[in-house]
PDB file of C-alpha atoms in Angstrom:
ATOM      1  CA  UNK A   1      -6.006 -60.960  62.713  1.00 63.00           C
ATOM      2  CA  UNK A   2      -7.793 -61.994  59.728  1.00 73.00           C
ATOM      3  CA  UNK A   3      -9.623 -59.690  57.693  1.00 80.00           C
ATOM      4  CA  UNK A   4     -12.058 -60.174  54.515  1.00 81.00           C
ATOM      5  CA  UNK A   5     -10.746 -58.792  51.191  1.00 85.00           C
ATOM      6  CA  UNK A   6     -13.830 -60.273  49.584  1.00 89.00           C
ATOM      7  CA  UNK A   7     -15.762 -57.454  51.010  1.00 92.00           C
ATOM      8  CA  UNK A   8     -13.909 -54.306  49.151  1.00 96.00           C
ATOM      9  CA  UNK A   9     -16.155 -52.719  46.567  1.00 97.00           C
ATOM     10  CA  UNK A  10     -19.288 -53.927  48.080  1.00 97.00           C
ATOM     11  CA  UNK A  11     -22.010 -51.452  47.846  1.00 98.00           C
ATOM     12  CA  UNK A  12     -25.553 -51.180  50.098  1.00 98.00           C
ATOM     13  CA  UNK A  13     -28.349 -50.077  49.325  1.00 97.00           C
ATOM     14  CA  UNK A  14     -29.238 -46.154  49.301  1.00 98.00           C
ATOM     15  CA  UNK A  15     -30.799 -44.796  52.188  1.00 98.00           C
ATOM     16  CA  UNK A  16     -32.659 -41.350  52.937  1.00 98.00           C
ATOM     17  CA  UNK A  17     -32.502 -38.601  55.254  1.00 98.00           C
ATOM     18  CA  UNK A  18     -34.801 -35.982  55.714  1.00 98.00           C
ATOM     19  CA  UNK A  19     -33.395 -32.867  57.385  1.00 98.00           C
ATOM     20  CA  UNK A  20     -35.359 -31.157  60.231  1.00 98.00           C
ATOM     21  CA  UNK A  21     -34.762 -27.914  61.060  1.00 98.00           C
ATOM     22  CA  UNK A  22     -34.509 -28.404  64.852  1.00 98.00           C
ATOM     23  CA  UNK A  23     -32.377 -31.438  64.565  1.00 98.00           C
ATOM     24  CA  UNK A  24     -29.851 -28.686  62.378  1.00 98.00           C
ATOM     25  CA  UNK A  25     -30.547 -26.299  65.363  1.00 98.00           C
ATOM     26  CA  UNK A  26     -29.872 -29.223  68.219  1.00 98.00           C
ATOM     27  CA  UNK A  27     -26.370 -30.467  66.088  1.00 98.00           C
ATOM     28  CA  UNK A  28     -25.608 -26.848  65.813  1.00 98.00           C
ATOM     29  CA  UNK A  29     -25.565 -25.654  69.677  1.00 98.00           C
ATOM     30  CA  UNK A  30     -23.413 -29.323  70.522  1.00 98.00           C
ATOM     31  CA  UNK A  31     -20.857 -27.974  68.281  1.00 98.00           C
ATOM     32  CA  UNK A  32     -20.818 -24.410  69.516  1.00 98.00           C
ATOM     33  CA  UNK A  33     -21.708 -23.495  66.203  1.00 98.00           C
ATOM     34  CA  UNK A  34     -21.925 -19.673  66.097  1.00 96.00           C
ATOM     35  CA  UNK A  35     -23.425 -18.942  62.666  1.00 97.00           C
ATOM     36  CA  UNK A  36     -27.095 -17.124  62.223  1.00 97.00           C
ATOM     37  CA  UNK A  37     -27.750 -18.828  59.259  1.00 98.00           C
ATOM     38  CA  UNK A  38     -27.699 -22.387  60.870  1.00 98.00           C
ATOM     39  CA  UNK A  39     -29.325 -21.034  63.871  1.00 98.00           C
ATOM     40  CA  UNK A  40     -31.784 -17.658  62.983  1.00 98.00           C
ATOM     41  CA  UNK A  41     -34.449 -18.876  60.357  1.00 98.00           C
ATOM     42  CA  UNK A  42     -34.855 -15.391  59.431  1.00 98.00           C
ATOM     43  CA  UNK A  43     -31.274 -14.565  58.805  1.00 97.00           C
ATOM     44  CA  UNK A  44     -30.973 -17.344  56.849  1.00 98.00           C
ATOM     45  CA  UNK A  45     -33.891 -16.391  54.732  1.00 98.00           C
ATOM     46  CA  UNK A  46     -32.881 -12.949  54.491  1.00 98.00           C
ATOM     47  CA  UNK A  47     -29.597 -14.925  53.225  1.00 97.00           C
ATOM     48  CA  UNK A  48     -31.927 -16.530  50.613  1.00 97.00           C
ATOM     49  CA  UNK A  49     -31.679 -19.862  52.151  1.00 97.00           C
ATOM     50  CA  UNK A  50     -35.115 -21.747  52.184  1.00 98.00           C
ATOM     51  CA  UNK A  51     -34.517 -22.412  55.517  1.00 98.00           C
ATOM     52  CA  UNK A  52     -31.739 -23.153  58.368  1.00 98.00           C
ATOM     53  CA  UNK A  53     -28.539 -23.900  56.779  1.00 98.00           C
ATOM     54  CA  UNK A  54     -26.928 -27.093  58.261  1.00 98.00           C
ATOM     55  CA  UNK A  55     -22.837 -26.349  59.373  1.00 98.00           C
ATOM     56  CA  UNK A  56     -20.706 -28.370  57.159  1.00 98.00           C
ATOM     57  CA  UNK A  57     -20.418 -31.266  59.551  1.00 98.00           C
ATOM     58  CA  UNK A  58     -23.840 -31.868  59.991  1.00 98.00           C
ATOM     59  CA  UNK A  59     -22.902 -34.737  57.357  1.00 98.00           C
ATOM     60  CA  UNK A  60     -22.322 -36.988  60.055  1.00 98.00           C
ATOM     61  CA  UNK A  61     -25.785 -36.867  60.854  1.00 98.00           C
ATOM     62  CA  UNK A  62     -26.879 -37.759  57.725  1.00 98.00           C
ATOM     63  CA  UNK A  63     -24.254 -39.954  56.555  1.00 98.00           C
ATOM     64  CA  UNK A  64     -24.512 -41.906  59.961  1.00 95.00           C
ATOM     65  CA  UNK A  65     -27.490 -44.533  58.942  1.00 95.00           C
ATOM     66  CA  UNK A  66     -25.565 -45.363  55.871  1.00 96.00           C
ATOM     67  CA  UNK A  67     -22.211 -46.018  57.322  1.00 95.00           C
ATOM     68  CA  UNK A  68     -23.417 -47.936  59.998  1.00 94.00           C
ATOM     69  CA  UNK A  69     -24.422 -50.678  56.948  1.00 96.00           C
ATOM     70  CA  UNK A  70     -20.444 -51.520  56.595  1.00 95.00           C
ATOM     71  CA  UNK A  71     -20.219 -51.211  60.321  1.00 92.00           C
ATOM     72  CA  UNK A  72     -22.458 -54.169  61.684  1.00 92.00           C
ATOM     73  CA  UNK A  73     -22.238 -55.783  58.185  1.00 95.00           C
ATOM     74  CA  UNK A  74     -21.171 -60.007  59.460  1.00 93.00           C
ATOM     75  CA  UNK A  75     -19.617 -60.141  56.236  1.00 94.00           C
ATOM     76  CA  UNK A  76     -16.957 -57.725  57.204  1.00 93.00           C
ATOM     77  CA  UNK A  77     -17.307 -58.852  61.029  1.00 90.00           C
ATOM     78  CA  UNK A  78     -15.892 -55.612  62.800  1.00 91.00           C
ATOM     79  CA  UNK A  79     -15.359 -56.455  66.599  1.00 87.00           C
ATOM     80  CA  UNK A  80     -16.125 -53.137  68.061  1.00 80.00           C
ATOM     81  CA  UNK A  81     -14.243 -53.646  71.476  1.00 78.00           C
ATOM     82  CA  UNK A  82     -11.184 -52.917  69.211  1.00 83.00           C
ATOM     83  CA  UNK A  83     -12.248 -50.337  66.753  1.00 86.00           C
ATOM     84  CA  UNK A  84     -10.516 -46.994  66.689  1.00 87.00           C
ATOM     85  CA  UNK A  85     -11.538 -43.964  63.984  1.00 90.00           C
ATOM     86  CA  UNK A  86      -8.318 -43.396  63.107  1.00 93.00           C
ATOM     87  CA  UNK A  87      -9.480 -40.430  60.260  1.00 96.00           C
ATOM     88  CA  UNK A  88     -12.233 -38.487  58.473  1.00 97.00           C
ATOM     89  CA  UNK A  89     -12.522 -36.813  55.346  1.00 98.00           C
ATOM     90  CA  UNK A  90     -15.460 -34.690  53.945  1.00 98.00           C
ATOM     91  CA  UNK A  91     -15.414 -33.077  50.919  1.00 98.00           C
ATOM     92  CA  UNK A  92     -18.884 -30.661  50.571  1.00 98.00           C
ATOM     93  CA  UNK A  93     -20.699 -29.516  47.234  1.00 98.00           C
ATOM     94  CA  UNK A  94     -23.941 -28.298  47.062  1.00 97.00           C
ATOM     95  CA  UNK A  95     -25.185 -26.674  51.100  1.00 98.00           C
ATOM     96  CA  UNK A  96     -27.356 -28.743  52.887  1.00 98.00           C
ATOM     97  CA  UNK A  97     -30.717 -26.896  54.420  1.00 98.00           C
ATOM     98  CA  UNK A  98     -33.724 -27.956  56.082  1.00 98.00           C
ATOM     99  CA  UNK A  99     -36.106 -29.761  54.444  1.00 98.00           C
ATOM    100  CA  UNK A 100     -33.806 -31.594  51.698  1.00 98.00           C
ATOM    101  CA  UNK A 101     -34.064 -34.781  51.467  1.00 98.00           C
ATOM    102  CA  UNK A 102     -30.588 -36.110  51.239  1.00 98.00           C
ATOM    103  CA  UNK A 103     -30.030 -39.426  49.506  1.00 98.00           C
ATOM    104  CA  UNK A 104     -26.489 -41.463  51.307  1.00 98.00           C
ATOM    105  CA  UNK A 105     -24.624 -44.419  49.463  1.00 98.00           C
ATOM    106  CA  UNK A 106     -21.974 -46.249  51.002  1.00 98.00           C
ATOM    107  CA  UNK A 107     -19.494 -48.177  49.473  1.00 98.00           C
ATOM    108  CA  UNK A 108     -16.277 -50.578  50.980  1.00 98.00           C
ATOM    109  CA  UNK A 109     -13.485 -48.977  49.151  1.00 98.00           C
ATOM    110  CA  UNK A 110     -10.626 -50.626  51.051  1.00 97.00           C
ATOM    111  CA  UNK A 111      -9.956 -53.399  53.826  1.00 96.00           C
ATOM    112  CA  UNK A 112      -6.547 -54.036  54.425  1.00 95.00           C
ATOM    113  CA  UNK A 113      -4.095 -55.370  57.346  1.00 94.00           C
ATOM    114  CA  UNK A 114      -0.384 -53.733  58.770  1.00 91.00           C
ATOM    115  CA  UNK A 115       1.220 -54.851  61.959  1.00 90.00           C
ATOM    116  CA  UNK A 116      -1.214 -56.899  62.851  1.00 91.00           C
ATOM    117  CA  UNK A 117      -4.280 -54.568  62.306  1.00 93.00           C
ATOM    118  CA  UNK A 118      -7.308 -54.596  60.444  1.00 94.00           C
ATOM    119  CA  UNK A 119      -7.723 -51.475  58.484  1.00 96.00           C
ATOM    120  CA  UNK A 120     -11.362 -50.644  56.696  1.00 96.00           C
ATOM    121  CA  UNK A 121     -12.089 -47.502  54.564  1.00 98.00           C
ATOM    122  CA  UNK A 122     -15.579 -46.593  54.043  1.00 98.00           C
ATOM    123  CA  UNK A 123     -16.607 -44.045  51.309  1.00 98.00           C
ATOM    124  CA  UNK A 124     -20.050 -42.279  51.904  1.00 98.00           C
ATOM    125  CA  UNK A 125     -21.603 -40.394  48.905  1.00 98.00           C
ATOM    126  CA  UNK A 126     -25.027 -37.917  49.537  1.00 98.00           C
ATOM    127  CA  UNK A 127     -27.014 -36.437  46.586  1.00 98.00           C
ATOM    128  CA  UNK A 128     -30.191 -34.329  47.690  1.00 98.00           C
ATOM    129  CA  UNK A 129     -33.578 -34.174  46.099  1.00 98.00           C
ATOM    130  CA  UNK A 130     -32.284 -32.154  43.231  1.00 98.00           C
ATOM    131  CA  UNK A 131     -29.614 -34.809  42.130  1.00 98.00           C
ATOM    132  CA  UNK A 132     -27.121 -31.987  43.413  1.00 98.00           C
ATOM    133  CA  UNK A 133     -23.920 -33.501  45.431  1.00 98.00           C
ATOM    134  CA  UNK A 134     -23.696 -31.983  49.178  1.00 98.00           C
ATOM    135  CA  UNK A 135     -20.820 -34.532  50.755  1.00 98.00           C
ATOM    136  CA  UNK A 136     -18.847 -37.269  49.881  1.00 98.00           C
ATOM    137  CA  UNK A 137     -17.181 -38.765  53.147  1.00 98.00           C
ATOM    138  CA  UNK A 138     -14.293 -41.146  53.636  1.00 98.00           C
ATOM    139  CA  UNK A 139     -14.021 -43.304  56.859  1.00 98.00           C
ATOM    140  CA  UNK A 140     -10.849 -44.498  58.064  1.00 97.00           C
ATOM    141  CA  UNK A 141     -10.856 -47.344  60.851  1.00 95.00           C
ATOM    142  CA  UNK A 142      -8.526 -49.573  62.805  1.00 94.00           C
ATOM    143  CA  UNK A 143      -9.350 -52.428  64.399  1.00 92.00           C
ATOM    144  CA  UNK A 144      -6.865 -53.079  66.635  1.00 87.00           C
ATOM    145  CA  UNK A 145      -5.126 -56.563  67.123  1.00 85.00           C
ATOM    146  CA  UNK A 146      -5.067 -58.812  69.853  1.00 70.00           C
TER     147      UNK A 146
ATOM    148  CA  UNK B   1      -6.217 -15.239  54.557  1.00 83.00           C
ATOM    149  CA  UNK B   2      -5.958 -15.957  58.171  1.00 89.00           C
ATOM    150  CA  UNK B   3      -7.487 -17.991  60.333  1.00 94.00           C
ATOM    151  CA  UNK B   4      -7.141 -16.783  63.762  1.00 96.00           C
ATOM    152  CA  UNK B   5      -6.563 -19.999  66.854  1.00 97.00           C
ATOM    153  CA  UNK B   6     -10.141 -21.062  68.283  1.00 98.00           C
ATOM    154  CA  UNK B   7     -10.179 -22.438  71.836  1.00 98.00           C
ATOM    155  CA  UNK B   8     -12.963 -24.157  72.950  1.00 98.00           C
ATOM    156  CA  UNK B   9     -13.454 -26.285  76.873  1.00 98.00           C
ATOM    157  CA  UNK B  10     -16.334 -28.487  76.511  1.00 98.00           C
ATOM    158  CA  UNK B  11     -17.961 -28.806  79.601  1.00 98.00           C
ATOM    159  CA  UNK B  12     -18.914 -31.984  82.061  1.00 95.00           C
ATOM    160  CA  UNK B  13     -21.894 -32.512  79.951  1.00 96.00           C
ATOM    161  CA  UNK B  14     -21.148 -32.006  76.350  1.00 98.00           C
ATOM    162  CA  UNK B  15     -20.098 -35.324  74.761  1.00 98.00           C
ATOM    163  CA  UNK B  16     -24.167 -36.209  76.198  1.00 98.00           C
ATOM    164  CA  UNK B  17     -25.379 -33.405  74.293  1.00 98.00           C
ATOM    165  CA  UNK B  18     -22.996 -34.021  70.806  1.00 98.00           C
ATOM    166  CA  UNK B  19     -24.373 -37.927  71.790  1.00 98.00           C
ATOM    167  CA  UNK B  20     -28.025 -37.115  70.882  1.00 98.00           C
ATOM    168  CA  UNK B  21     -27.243 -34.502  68.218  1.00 98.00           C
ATOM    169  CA  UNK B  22     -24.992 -37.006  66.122  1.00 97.00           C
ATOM    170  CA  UNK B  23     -26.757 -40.400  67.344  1.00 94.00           C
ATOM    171  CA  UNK B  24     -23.058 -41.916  68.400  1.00 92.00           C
ATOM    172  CA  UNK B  25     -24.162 -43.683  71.929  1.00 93.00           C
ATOM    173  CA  UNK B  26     -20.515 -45.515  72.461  1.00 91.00           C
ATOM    174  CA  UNK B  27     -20.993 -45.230  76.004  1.00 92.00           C
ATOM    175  CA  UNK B  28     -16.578 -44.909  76.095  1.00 92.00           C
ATOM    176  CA  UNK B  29     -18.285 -40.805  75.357  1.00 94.00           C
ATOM    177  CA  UNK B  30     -21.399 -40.732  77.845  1.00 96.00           C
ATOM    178  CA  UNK B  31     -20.496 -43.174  80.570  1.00 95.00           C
ATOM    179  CA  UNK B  32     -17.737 -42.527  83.086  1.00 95.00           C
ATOM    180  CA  UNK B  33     -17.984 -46.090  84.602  1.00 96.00           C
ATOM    181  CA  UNK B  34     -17.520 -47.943  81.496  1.00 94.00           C
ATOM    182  CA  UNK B  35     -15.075 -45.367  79.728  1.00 92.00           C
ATOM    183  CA  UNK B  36     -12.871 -46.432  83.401  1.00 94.00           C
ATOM    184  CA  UNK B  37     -13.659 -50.280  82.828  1.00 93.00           C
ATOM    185  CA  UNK B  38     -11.946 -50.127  79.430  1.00 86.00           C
ATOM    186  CA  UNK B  39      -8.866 -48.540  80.596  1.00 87.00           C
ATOM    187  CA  UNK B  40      -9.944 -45.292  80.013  1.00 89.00           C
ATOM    188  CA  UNK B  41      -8.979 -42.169  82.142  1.00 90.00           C
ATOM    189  CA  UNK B  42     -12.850 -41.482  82.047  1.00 93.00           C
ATOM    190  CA  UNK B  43     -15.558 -40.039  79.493  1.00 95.00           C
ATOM    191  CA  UNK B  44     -13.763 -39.355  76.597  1.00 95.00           C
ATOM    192  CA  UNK B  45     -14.694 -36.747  73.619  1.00 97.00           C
ATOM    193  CA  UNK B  46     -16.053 -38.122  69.746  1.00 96.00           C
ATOM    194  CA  UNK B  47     -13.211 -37.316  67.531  1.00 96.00           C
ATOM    195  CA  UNK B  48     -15.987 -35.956  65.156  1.00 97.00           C
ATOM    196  CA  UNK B  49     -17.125 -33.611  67.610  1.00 98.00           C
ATOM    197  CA  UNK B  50     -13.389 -32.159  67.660  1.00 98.00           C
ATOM    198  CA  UNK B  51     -13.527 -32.304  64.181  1.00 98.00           C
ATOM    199  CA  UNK B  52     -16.339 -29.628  64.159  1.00 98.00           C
ATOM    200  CA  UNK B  53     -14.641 -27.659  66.257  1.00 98.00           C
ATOM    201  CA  UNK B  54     -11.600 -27.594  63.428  1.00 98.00           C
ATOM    202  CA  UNK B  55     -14.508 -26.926  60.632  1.00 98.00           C
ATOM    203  CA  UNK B  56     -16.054 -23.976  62.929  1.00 98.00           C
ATOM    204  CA  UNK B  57     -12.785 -22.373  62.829  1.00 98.00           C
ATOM    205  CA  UNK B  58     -12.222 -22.381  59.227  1.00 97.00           C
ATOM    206  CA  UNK B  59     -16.083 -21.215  58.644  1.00 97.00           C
ATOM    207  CA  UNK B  60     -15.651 -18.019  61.232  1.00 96.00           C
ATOM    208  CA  UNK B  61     -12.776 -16.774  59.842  1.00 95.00           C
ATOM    209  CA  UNK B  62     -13.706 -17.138  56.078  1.00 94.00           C
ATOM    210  CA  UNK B  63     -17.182 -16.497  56.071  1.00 90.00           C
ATOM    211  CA  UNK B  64     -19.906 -18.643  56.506  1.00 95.00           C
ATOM    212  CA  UNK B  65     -20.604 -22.763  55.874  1.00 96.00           C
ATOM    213  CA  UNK B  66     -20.200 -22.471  52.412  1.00 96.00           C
ATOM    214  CA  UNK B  67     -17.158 -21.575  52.958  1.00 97.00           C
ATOM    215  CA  UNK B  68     -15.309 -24.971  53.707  1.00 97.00           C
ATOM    216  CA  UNK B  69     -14.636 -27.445  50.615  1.00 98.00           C
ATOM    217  CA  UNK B  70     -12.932 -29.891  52.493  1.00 98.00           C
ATOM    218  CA  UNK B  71     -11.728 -31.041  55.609  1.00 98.00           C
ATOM    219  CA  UNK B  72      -9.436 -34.190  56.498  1.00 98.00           C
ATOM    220  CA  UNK B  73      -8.247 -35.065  60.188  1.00 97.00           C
ATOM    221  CA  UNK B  74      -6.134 -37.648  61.292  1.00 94.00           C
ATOM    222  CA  UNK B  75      -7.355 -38.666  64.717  1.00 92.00           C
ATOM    223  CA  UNK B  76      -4.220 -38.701  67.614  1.00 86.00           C
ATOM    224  CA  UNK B  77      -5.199 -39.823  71.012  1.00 84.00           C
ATOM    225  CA  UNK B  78      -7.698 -38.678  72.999  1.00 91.00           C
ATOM    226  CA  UNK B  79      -9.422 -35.477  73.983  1.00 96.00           C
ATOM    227  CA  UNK B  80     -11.583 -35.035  77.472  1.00 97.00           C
ATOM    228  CA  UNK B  81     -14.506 -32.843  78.722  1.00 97.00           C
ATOM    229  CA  UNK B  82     -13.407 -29.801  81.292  1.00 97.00           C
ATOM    230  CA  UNK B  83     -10.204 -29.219  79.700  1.00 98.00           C
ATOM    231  CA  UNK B  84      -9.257 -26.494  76.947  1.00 98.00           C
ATOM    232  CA  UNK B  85      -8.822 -27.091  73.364  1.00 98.00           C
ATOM    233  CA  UNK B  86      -6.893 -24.673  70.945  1.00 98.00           C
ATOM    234  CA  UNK B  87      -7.459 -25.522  66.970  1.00 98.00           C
ATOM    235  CA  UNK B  88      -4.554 -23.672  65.277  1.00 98.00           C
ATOM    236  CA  UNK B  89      -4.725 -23.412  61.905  1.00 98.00           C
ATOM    237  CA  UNK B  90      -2.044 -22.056  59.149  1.00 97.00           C
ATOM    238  CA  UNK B  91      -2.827 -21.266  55.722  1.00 97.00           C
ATOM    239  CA  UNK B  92      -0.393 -23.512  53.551  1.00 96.00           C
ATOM    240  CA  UNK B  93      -1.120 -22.159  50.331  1.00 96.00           C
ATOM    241  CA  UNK B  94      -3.695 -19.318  49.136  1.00 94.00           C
ATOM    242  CA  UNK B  95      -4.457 -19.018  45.299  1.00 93.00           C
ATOM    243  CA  UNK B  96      -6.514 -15.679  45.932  1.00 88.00           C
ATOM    244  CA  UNK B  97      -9.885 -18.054  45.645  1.00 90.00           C
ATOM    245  CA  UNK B  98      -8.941 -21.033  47.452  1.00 94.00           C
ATOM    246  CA  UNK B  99      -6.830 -21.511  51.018  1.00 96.00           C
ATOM    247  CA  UNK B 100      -4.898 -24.599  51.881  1.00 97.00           C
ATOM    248  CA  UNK B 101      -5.291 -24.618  55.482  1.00 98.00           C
ATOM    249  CA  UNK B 102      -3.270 -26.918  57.902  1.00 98.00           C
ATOM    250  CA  UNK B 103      -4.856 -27.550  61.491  1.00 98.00           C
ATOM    251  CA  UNK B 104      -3.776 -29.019  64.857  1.00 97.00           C
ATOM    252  CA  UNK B 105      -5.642 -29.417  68.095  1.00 97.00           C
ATOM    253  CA  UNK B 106      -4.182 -29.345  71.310  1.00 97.00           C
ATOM    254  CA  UNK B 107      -5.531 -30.365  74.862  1.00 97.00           C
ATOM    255  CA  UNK B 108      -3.257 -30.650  78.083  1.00 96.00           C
ATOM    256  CA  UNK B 109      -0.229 -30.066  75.707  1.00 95.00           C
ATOM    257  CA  UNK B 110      -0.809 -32.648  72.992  1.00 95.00           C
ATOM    258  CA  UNK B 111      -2.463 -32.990  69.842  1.00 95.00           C
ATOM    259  CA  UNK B 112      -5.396 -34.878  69.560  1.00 95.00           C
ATOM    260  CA  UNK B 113      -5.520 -33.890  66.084  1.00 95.00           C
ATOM    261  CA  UNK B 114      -3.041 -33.315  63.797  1.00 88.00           C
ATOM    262  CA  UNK B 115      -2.049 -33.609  59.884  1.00 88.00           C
ATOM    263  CA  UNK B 116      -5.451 -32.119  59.442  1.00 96.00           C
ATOM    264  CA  UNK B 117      -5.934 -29.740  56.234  1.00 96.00           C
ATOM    265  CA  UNK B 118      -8.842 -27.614  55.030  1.00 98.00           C
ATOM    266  CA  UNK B 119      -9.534 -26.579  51.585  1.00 98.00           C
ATOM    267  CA  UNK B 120     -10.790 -23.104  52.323  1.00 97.00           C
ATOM    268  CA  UNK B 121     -12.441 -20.781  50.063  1.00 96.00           C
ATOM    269  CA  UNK B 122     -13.591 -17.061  51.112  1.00 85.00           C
ATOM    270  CA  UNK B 123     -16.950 -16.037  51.719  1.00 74.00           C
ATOM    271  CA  UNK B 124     -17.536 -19.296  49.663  1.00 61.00           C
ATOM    272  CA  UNK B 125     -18.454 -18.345  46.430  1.00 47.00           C
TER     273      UNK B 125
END
């Protein structure tokens, strides 16, 4: 298969996500998440959160809109009948909690091709409304050859 | 530290639920038909959603969200609704602040995670 080196460093532009407190509350019973403070708005006050605290993977909520840019991006021209997630990688800073306002970069950081497969890396980067870092995520696909 | 095994069975209906929670539709997750007509064995689970389960493990046992630094996973074939999962996890290294934490999940006797590893801190100061 041919893939599009061209396309490695490209950037998109920024997009936002405001967090709701239910949608923490709805991501947080899918994942059996067990934890009061992402789940009991007064524990998590008594905590001295402003409000539910999202569980550390809620950043694929967030980070989602952004890295679909790469995704359906014809410049990179993913065919999605052969696209595997092969790996993920968050690393988390600042905790995210309802009501921020989290801002989500995206950025090609590597396209490459083994065996006969494409490979595409995708690095996501979210700031909130403070200009504090809560995530940056790393994408790792394979798009399998014919 | 320790971090004690999790196990976990999703039920019939869960990858529907994780569906509108994280906004991944692939129907391969939601749709038994489809998940057959690509060769499938049926509905399979989102990797992410697995991942979560390795995160929630980590964030039990060491106290809270803040807690977990950093998780990577190396997705491994393919995990399925109605069946068990165990995430085992083994502290690589500890510092006294900060755990190195490797993780495998198994379903039906294979992993469908593995070379995963958590940068764990306690109580997450």
């Amino acid at each position: 298969m041919s893939v599009n080196h061209e396309a490695i460093g490209k950037r998109y532009d920024p997009l936002v996500y405001a967090v709701g407190r239910e949608k923490i509350r709805e991501y947080a019973h899918a994942i059996g998440e067990r934890d009061e403070l992402c789940l009991d708005l007064d524990a998590a006050r008594a905590a001295g959160f402003a409000d539910l605290v999202a569980p550390p993977t809620f950043a694929v909520v967030y980070q989602a809109p952004s890295v679909a840019l790469p995704y359906f991006d014809p410049e990179l021209g993913i065919d999605f009948t052969r696209l595997v997630h092969g790996g993920q990688e968050f690393a988390w800073g600042a905790l995210v909690v309802a009501g921020d306002e989290i801002t989500t970069t995206v950025e090609v950081t590597d396209i490459g091709e083994r065996a006969g497969n494409g490979f595409y890396t995708f690095q996501t980067r979210s700031t909130n409304q403070d200009g504090a870092e809560v995530c940056v995520g790393t994408w790792m696909n394979i798009v399998r050859g014919q | 530290m320790e971090i004690p095994q999790l196990t976990v069975t999703p039920d019939r209906y869960l990858t529907v639920r994780y569906a509108g929670a994280s906004g991944d539709f692939n129907p391969i997750h939601i749709d038994e038909e489809f998940a057959r007509s690509v060769g499938l064995p049926g509905k399979i689970l989102h990797g992410l959603w697995t991942m979560a389960q390795c995160a929630r493990a980590q964030t039990e046992a060491a106290g809270g969200p803040q807690s977990l630094k950093r998780l990577a996973v190396t997705f491994r074939g393919m995990g399925v609704p109605e069946a068990e999962l165990t995430v085992t996890s083994t502290v690589r290294e500890d510092d006294g602040t900060t755990a190195r934490v490797d993780i495998v999940v198994e379903q039906n006797g294979r992993a469908i995670i593995r070379n995963a590893d958590a940068d764990v801190v306690r109580g997450g100061s």
